[in-house]
Coordinates of C-alpha atoms in Angstrom, one line a residue:
X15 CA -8.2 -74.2 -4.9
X16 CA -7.8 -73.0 -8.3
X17 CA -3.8 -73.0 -7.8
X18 CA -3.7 -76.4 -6.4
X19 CA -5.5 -77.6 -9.3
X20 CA -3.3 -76.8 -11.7
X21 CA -0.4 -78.0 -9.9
X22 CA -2.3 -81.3 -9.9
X23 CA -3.5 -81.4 -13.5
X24 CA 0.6 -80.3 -14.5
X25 CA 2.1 -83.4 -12.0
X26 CA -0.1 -85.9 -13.7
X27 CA 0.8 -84.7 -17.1
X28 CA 4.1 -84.6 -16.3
X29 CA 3.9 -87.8 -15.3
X30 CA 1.9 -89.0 -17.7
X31 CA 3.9 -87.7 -20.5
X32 CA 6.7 -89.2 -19.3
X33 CA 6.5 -92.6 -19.7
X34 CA 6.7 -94.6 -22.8
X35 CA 7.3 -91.4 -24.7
X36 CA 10.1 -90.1 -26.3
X37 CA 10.8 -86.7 -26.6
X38 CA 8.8 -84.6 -29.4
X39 CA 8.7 -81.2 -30.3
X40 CA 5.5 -80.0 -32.2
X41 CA 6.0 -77.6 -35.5
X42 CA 6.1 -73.9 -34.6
X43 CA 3.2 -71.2 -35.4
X44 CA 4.5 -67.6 -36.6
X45 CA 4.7 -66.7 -32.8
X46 CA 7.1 -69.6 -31.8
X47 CA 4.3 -72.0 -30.3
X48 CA 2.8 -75.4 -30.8
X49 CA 1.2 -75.6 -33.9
X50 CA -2.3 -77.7 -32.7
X51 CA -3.7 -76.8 -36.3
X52 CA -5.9 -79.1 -38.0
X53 CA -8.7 -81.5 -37.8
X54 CA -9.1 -84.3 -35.2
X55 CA -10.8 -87.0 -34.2
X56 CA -10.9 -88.6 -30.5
X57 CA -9.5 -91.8 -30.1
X58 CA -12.2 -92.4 -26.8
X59 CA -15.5 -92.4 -28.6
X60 CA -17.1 -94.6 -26.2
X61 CA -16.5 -92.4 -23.2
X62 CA -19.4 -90.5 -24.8
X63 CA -21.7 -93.1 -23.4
X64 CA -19.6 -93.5 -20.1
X65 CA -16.7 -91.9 -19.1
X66 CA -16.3 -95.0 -16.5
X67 CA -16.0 -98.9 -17.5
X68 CA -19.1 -100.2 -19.4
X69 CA -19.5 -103.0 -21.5
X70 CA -20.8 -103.4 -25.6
X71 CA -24.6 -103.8 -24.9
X72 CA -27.4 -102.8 -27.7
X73 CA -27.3 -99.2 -28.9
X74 CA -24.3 -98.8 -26.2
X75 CA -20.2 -99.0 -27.5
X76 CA -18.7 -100.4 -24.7
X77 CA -15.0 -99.1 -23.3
X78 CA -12.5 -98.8 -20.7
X79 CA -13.1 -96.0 -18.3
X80 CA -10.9 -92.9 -19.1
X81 CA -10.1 -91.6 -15.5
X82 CA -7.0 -91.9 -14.4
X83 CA -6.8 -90.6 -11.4
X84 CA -8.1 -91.8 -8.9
X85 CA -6.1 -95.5 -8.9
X86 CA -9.8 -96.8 -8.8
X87 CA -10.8 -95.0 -12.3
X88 CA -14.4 -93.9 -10.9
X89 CA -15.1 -90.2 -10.4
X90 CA -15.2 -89.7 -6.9
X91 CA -18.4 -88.5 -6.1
X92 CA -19.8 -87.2 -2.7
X93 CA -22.0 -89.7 -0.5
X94 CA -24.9 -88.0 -2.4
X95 CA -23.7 -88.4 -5.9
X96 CA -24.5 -91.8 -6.8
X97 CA -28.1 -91.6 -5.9
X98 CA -29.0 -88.8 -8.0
X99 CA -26.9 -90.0 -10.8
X100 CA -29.0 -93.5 -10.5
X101 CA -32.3 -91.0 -10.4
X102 CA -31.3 -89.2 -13.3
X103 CA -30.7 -92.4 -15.5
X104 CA -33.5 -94.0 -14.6
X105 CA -36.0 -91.7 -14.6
X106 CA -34.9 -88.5 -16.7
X107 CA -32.6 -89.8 -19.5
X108 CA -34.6 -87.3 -21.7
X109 CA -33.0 -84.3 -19.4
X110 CA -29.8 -85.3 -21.3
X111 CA -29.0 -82.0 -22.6
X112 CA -28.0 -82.9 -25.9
X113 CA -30.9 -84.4 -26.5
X114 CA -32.1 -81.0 -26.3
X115 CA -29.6 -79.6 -28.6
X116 CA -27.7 -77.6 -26.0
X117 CA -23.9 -77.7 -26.3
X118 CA -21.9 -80.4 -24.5
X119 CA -19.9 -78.4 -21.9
X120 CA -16.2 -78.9 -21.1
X121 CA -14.8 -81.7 -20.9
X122 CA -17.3 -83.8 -22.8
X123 CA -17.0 -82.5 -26.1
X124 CA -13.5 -83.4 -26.6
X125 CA -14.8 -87.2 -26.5
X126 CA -18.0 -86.9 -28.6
X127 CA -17.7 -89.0 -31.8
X128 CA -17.8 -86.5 -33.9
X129 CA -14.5 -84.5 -35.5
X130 CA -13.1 -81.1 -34.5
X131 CA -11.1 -78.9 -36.3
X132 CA -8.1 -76.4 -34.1
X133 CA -6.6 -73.0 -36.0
X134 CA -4.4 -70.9 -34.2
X135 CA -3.2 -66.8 -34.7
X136 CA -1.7 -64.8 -32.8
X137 CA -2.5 -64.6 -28.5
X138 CA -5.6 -67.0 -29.5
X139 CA -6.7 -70.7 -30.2
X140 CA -10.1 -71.5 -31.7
X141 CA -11.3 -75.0 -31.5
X142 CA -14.5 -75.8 -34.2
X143 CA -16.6 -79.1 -32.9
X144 CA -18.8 -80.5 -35.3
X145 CA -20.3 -81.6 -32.3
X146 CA -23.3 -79.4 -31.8
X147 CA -22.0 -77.0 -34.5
X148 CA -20.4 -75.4 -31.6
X149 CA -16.6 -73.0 -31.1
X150 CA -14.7 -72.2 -28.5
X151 CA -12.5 -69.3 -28.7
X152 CA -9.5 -69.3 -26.4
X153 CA -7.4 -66.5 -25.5
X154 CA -4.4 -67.2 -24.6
X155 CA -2.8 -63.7 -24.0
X156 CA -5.4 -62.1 -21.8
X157 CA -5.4 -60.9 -18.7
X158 CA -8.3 -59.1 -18.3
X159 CA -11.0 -59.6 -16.0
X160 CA -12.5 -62.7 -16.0
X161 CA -16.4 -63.1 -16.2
X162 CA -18.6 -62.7 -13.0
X163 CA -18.7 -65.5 -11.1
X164 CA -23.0 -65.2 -11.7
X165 CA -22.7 -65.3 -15.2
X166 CA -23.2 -69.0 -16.0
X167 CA -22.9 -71.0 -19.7
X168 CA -23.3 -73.8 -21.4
X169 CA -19.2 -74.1 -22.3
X170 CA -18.2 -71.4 -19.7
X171 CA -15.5 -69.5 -19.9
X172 CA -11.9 -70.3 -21.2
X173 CA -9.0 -68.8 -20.6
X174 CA -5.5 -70.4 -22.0
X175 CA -1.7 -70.3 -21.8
X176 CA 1.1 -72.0 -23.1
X177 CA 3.5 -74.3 -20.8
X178 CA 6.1 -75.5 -23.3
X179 CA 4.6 -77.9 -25.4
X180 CA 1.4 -77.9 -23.5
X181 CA -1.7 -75.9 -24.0
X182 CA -3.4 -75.5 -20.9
X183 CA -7.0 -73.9 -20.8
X184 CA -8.9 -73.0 -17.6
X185 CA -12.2 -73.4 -18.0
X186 CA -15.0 -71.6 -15.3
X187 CA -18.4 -70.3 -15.3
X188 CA -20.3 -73.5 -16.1
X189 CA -23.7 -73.2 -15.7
X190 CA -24.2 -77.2 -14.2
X191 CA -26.8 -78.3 -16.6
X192 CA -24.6 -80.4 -18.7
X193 CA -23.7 -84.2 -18.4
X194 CA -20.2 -85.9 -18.9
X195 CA -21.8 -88.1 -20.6
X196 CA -25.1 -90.3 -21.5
X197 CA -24.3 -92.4 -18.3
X198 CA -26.1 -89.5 -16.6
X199 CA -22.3 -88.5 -14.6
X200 CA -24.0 -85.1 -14.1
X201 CA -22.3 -81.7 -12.9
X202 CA -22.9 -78.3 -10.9
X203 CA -22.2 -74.9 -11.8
X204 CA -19.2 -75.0 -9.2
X205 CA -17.1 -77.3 -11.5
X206 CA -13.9 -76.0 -12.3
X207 CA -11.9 -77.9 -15.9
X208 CA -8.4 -77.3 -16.1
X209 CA -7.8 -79.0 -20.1
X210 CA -4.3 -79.5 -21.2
X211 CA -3.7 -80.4 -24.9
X212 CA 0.0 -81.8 -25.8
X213 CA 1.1 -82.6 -29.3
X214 CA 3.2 -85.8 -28.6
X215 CA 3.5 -87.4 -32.2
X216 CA 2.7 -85.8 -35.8
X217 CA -1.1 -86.9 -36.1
X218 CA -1.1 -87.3 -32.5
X219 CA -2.6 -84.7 -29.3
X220 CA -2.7 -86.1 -25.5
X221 CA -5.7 -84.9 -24.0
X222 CA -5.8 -84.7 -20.2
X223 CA -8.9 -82.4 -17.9
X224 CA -8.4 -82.4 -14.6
X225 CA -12.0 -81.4 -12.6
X226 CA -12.3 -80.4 -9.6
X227 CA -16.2 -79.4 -7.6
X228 CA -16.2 -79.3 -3.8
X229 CA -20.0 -79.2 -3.7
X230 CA -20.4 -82.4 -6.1
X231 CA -16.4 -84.7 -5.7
X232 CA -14.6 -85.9 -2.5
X233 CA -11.2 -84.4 -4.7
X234 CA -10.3 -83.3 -7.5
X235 CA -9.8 -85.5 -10.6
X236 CA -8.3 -86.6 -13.9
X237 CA -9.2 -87.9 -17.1
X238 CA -7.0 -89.0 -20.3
X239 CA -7.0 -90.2 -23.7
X240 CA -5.1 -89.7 -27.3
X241 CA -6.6 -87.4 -30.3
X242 CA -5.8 -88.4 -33.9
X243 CA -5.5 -86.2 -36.7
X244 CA -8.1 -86.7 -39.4
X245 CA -6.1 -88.1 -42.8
X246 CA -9.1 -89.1 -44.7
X247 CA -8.9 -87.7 -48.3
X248 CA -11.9 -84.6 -48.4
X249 CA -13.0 -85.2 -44.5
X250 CA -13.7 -81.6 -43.0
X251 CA -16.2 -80.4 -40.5
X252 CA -20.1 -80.6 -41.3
X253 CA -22.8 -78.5 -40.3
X254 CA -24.3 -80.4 -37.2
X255 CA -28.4 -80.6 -37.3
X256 CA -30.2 -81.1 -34.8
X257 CA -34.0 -80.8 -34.5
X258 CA -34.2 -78.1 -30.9
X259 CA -37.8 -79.0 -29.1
X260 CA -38.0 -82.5 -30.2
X261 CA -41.3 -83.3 -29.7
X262 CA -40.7 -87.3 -29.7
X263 CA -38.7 -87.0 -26.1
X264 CA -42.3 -86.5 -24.5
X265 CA -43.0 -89.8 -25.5
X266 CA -40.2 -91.8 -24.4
X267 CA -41.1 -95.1 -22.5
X268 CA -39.9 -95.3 -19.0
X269 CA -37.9 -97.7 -20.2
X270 CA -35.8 -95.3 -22.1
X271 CA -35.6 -92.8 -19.5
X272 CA -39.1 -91.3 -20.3
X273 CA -41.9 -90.2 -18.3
X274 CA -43.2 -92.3 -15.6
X275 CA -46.2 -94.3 -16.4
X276 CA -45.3 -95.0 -20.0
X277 CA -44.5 -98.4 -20.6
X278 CA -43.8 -100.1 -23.9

């Protein structure tokens, strides 16, 4: 499954890549490869709320949906998807994990709102999210074992490697208590991200994930969107703060997701 993954994630960037585009070829790092260096900034902030279609409505930015594949642009859950998603919405929006401080998992930080700073060396990229005040730190060289499959976390495991311009990082070991987003599109620890980052234009990276879980989607499938680089005079990465056992979530009206029986 793993192999025809990655086939699929590299035919829809291939694909993907190819149209409208001219050809670009990113500045070099010491060791002859794409130089991803620098801060940026997603240009899909509102998938943070919903990866899917979803209208402006208070507190929520509205936005196209960010899948594209399948033709239908919803993730293709199994028959008992839906339900749970609509249980977990409705009834445990506090379960969010961010709003327990816990870090956002892959995909879903590379569309928080929030910048994220890349810096390269040698056999390794590390990616610095102000989101969560998390890092990831990506071989992409290795070829040692990878983690036991038992060993679940937050962000998992990533492993990269380079396919000409393309970064591509396969990401395992989730544990399946993170969300794709605040629309409650929830996961398992059997998902399996294959991320591929693509410097198409000077301040510009394609992002494209391609996920694939056969105990939670029907098939395996793809999200996109474009990264900016951050130009703003003195913008760099800020410590992220965030208050871990918030006490105020136990009092969250059912209205917003809290417990039953509370009512504003």
């Amino acid at each position: 499954m793993r192999t025809y993954l990655s086939v699929c994630a590299s035919f829809i960037a291939a694909a993907a890549l190819a149209v409208g585009q001219t050809a670009y070829k990113a500045p070099r790092t010491s060791e002859g490869k794409p130089d991803l260096s620098g801060i940026w900034f997603t240009e899909a902030f509102a998938a943070a709320w919903d990866i899917e279609e979803h209208p402006t409505v208070p507190n929520i930015v509205g936005g196209p949906s960010i899948i594209i594949d399948p033709p239908d642009k919803k993730i293709p859950y199994q028959a008992w998807g839906p339900a749970k998603r609509k249980d977990l919405i409705e009834n445990h929006a506090f379960d969010d994990p961010q709003a327990h401080c816990y870090p956002s998992g892959i995909p879903r930080v590379a569309y928080a709102p929030f910048g994220f700073e890349i810096t390269q060396a040698p056999g390794v990229v590390v990616m610095m999210p102000e989101n969560f005040h998390m890092y990831r730190i990506i071989p992409t060289n290795d070829n040692s074992p990878r983690m036991p499959a038992s060993m679940k976390l937050f962000n998992g495991e990533s492993r990269g490697h380079w396919e000409g311009e393309t970064l591509v990082v396969d990401v395992t070991n989730q544990n399946g208590r993170t969300w794709l987003d605040m629309a409650a599109n929830f996961t398992t620890d059997t998902l399996h991200v294959v991320e591929r980052y693509t410097r198409i234009a000077d301040g510009t990276l394609h992002y494209e994930a391609t996920l694939d879980d056969p105990a939670l989607y029907t098939r395996p499938w793809t999200m996109a969107f474009n990264i900016r680089r951050e130009t703003k005079p003195g913008y760099e990465v800020l410590e992220f703060a965030c208050w871990e056992g918030e006490r105020d979530l136990a009092h969250y009206t059912k209205e917003d997701g809290g417990p039953k029986g509370k009512t504003k």
